[in-house]
Short mmCIF file of C-alpha atoms and ligand atoms in Angstrom, two decimals:
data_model
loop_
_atom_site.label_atom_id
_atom_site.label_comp_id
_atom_site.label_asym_id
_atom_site.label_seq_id
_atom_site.Cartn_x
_atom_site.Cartn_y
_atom_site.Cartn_z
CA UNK A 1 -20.11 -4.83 9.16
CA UNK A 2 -18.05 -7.61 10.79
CA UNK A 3 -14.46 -7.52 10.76
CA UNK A 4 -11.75 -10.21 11.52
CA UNK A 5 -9.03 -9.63 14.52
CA UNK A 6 -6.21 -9.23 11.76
CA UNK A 7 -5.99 -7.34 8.19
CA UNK A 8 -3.50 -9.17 6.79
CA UNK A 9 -4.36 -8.83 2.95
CA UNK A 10 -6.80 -7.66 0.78
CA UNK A 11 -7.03 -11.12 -0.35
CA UNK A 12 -9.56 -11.49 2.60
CA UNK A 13 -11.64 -8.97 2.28
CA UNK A 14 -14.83 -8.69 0.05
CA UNK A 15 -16.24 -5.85 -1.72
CA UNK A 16 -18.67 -4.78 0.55
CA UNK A 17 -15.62 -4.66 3.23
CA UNK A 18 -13.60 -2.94 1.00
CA UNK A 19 -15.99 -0.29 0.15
CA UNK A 20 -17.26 0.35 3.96
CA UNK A 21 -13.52 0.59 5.05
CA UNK A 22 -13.67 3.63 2.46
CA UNK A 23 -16.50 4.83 3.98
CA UNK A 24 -15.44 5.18 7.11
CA UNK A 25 -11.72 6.98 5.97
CA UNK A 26 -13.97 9.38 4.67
CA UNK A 27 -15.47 10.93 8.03
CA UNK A 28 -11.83 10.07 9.50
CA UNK A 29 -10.30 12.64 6.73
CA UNK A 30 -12.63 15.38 8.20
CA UNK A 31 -10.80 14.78 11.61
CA UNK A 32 -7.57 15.41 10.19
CA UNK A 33 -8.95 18.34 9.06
CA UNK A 34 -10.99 19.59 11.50
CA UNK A 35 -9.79 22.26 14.56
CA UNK A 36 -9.09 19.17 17.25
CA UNK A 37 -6.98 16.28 15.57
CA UNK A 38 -7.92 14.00 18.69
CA UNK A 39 -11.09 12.13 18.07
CA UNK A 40 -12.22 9.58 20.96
CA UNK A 41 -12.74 5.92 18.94
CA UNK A 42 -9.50 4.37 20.54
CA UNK A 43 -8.75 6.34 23.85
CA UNK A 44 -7.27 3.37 26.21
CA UNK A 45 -5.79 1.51 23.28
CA UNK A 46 -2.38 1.24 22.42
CA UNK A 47 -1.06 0.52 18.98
CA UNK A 48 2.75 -0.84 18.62
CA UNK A 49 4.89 -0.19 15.60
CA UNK A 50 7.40 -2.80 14.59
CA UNK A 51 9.03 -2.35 11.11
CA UNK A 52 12.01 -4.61 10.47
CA UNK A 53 11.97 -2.90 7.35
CA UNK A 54 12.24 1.06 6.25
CA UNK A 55 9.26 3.10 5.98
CA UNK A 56 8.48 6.96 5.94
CA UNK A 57 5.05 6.81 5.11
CA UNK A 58 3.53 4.21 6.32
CA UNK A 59 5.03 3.92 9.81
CA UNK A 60 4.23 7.52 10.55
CA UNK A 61 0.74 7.46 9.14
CA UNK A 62 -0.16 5.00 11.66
CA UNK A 63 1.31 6.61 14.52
CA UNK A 64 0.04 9.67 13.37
CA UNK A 65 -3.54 7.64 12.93
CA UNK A 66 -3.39 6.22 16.74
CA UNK A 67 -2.78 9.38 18.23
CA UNK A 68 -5.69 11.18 16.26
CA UNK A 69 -7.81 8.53 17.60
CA UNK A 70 -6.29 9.04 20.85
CA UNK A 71 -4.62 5.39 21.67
CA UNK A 72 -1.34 5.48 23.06
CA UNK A 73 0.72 5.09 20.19
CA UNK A 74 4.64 3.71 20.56
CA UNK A 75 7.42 2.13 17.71
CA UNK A 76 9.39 -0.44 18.54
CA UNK A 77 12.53 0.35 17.06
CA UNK A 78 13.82 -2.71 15.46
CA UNK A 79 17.45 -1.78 14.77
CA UNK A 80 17.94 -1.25 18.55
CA UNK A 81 15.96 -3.73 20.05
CA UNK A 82 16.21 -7.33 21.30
CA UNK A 83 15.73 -8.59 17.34
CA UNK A 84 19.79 -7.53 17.29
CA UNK A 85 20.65 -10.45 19.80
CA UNK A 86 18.70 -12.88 18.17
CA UNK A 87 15.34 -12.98 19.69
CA UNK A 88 12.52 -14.97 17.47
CA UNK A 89 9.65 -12.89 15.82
CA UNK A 90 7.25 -15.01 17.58
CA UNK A 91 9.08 -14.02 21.31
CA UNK A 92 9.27 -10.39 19.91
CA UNK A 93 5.87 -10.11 19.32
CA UNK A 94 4.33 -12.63 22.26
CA UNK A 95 6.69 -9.95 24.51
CA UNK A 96 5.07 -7.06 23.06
CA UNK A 97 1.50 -8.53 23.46
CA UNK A 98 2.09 -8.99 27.09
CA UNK A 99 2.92 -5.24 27.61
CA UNK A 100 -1.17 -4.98 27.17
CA UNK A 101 -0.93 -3.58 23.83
CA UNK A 102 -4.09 -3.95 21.65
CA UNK A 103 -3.07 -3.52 17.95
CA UNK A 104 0.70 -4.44 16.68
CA UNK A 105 1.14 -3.21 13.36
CA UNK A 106 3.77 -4.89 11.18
CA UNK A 107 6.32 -4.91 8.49
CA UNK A 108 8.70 -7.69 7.55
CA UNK A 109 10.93 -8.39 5.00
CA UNK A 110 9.47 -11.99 4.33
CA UNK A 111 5.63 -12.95 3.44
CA UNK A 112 3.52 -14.45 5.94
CA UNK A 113 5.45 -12.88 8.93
CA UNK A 114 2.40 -10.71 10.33
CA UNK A 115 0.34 -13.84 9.37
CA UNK A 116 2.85 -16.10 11.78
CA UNK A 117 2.11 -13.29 14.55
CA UNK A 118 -1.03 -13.10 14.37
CA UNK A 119 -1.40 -16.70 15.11
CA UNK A 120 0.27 -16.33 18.08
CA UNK A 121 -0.41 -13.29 19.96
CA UNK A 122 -4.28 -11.64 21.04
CA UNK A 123 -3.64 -8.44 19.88
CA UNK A 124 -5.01 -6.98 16.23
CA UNK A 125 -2.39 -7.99 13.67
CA UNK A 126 -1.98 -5.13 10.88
CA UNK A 127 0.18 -5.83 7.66
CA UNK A 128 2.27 -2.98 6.95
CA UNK A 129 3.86 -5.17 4.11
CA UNK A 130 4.91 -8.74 4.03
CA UNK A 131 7.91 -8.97 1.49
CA UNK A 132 6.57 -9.43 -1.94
CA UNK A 133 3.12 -10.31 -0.71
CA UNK A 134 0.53 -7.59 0.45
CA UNK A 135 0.44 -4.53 1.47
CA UNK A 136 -3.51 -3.91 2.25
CA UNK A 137 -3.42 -0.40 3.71
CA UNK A 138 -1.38 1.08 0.62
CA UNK A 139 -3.88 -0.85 -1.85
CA UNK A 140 -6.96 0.52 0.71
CA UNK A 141 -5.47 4.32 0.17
CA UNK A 142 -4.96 3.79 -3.36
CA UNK A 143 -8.81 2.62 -3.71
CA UNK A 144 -9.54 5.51 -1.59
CA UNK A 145 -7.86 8.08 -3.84
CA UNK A 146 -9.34 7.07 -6.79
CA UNK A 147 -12.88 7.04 -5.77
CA UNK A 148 -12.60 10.34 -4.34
CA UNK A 149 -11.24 11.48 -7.68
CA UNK A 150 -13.16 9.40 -9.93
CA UNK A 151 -16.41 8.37 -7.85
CA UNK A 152 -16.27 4.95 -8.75
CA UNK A 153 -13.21 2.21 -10.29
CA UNK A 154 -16.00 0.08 -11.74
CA UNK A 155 -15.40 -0.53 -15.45
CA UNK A 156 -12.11 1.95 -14.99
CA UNK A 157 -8.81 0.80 -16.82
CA UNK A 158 -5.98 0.83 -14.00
CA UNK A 159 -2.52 0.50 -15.72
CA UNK A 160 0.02 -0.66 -13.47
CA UNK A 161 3.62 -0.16 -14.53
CA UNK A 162 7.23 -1.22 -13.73
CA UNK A 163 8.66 -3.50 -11.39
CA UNK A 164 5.63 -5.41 -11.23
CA UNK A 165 7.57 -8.87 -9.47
CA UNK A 166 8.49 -7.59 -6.60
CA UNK A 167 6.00 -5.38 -5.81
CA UNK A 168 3.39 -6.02 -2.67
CA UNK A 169 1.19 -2.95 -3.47
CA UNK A 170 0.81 -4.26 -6.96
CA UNK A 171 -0.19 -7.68 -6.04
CA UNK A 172 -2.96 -5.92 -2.82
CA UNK A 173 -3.89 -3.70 -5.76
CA UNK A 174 -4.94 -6.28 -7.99
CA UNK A 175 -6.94 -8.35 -5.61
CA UNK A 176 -9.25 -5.04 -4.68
CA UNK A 177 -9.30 -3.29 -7.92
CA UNK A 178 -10.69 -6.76 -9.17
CA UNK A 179 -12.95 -7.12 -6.70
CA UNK A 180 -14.25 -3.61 -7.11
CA UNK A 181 -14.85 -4.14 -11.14
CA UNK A 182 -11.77 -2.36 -12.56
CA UNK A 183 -9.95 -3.59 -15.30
CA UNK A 184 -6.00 -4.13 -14.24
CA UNK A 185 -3.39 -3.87 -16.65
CA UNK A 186 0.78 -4.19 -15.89
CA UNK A 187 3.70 -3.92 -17.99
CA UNK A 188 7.37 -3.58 -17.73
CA UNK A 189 10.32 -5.57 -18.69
CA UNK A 190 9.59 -9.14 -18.64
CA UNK A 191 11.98 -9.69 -16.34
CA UNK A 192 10.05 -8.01 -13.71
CA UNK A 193 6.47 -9.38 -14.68
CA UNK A 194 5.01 -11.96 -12.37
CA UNK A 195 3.22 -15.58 -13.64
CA UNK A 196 0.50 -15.60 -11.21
CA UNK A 197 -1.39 -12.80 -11.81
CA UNK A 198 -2.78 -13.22 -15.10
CA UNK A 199 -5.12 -16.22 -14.09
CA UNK A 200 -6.88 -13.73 -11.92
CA UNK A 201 -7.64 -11.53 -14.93
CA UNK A 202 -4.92 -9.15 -14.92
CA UNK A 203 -3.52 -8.39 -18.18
CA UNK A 204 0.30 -8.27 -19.15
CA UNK A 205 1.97 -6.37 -21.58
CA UNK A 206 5.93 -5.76 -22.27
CA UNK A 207 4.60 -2.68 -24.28
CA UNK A 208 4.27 -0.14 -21.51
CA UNK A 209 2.26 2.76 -24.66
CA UNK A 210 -0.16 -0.67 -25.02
CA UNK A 211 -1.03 -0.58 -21.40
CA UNK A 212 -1.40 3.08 -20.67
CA UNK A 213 -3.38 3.43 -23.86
CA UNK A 214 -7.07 4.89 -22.86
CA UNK A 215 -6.02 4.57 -19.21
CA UNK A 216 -8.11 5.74 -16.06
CA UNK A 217 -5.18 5.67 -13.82
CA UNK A 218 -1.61 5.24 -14.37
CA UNK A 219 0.46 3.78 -11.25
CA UNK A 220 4.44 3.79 -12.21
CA UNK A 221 5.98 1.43 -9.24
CA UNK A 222 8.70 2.01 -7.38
CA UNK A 223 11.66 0.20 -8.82
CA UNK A 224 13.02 -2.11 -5.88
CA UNK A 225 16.67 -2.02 -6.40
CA UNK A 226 17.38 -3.11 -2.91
CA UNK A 227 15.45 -6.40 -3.72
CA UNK A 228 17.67 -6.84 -6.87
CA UNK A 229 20.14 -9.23 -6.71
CA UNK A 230 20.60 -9.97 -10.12
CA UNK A 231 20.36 -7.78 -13.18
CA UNK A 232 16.53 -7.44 -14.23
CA UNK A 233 16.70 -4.61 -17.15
CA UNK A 234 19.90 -2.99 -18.69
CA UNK A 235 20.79 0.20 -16.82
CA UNK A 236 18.93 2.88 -15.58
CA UNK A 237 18.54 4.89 -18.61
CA UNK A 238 16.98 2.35 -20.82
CA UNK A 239 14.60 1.61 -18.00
CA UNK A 240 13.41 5.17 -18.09
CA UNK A 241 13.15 5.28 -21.98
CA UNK A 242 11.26 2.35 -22.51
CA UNK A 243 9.22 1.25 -19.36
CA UNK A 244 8.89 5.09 -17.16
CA UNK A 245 6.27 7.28 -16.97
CA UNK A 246 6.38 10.16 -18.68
CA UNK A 247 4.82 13.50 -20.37
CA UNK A 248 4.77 11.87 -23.55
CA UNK A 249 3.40 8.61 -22.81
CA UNK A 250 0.84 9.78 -21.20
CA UNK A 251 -0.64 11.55 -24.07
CA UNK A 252 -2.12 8.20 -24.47
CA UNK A 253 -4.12 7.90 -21.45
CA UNK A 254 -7.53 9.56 -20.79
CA UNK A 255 -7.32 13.29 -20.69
CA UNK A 256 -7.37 13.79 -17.20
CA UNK A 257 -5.97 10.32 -15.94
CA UNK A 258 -4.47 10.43 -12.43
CA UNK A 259 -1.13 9.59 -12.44
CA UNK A 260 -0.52 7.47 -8.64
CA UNK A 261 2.63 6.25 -7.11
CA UNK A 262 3.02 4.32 -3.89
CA UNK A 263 5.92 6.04 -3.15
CA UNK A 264 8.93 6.80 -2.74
CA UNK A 265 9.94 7.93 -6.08
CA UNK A 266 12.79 7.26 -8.07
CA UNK A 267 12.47 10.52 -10.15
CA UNK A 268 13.52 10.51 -13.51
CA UNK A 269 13.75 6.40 -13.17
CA UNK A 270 10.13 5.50 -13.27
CA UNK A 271 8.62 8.47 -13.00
CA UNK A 272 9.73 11.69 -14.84
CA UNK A 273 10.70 13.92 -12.23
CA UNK A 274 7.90 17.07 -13.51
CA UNK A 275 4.93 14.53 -12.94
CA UNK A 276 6.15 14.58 -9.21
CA UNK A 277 4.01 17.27 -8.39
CA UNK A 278 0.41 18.35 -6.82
CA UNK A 279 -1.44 19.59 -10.32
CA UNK A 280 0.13 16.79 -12.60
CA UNK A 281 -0.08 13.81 -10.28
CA UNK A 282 -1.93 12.59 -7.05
CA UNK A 283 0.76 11.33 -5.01
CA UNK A 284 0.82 14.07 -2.20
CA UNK A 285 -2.92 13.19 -1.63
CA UNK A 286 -2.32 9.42 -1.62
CA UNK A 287 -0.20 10.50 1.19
CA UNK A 288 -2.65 12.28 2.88
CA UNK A 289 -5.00 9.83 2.38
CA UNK A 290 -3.20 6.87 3.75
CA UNK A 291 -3.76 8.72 7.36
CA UNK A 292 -7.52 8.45 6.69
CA UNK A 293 -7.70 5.21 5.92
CA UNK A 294 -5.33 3.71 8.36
CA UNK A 295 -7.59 5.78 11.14
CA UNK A 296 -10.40 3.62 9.73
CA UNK A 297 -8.59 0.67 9.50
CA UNK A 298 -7.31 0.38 13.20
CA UNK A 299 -10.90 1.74 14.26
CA UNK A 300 -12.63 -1.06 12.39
CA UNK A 301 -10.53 -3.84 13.51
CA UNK A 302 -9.89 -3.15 17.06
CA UNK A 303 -13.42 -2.03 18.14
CA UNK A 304 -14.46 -5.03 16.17
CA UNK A 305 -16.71 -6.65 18.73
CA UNK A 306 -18.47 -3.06 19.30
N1 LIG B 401 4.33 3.28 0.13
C1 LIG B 401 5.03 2.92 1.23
O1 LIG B 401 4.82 1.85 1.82
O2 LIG B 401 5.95 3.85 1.62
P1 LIG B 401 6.95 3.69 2.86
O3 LIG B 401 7.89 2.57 2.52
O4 LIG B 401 7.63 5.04 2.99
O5 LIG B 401 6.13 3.33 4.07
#
């Protein structure tokens, strides 16, 4: 299967792609597993972390990733770097590809940053999330979960629910889950609904009980207050009675739906705070999960010419 240097978005990838990306998380999970975490794909690599914005999850999965794959694995910590005196993205990143690293992987508060980089540096490009635009290796983990829970998200109802606008893992969501035959459903206020999803055959709804109704999957999204400038819904406690996730609303999903979140949680906001937990929701293994996947990821696009 041939790969491109960068993974930028899901937007680029096909089904097939998609699906042997999967694949290949799965024999990385049995690594993280097994009695020796370091596994030889990327010995003599090195992967750079640069995240200009916060991350627990993500930033740590891929260092964790690297070093299980035995690359030399460093951060570049933004808040006390060169960034602070005023130094370009595009001299950041040109310095940090001439330090002989082989993978940079990226977050940015505005879209199309890692896709700027990646035009102008050799080394493998990774989007860790591009302000409201993608964020491929949360959508990839997602994908990942539910297969392994559900064997397959063809013909599967995926209800997607909350702050929908500014969300990146919605938007890389949609793209695969479409791809990969689901049907994709979102609702929240309609102040946080995007226009530009619908043409590719996602369905809206305001009603939050219409969209979880006979659901597969139910994905409450994190509600991005720190993108909030203006006032979107009411206050916090009509947000949670009308558009979060709860015991009672999901009485209308499948029996056995997963409940997913991207994470973190805003319990009690858009999530009630009980579904937080490993035998009512999937969350922790999403977590777990994003480790596999990201192994397979930087494995996949670095060794590309292999
Ligand atoms: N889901 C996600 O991207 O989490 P972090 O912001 O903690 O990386």
């Amino acid at each position: 299967m041939k790969f491109q240097k960068d993974l930028l978005g899901i937007k680029q990838l096909d089904a097939d792609q998609i699906q042997y990306i999967l694949k290949t998380a799965e024999s990385m999970k049995k690594i993280i597993f097994s009695e020796s975490t370091k596994a030889p794909q990327l010995a003599g690599k090195s992967v750079m972390t640069m995240f200009y914005e916060n991350s627990t999850r993500t930033r740590t999965s891929f260092e964790l990733a690297a070093k299980y794959l035995s690359a030399t694995a460093s951060n570049m910590a933004v808040s006390s770097s060169s960034v602070k005196k005023g130094e370009t993205l595009i001299d950041t990143t040109r310095t940090i590809n001439m330090m002989g690293t082989d993978c940079i992987v990226i977050r940015h508060e505005n879209a199309g940053a890692p896709h700027l980089v990646a035009q102008n540096v050799d080394a493998t490009v990774i989007n860790a999330g591009d302000g409201m635009n993608e964020h491929p290796t949360q959508a990839l983990l997602d994908f990942f979960t539910m297969q392994e829970q559900m064997g397959s998200v063809e013909g599967k109802k995926v209800a997607i629910i909350g702050d929908v606008y500014h969300s990146r893992v919605a938007r890389s969501d949609a793209y695969g889950l479409l791809k990969l035959g689901a049907e994709v459903v979102m609702a929240g206020p309609r102040t946080l609904l995007p226009n530009d999803l619908e043409s590719l055959g996602v369905k809206m709804y305001t009603d939050v009980d219409k969209a979880i109704k006979d659901a597969d999957v139910v994905m409450p999204l994190r509600l991005q207050l720190e993108r909030q400038k203006n006032c979107f819904f009411p206050s916090g406690y009509e947000y949670a009675k009308y558009f979060g996730v709860n015991e009672e609303r999901m009485k209308l999903a499948k029996k056995d739906a997963l409940i997913m979140h991207p994470g973190p949680v805003n319990r009690g906001l858009e999530l009630q705070s009980s579904l937080y937990a490993p035998d009512k929701s999937v969350i922790d293994r999403q977590v777990t999960n994003g480790v596999a996947v990201r192994m397979a990821v930087l494995h996949l696009f670095i060794n590309r010419n292999l």
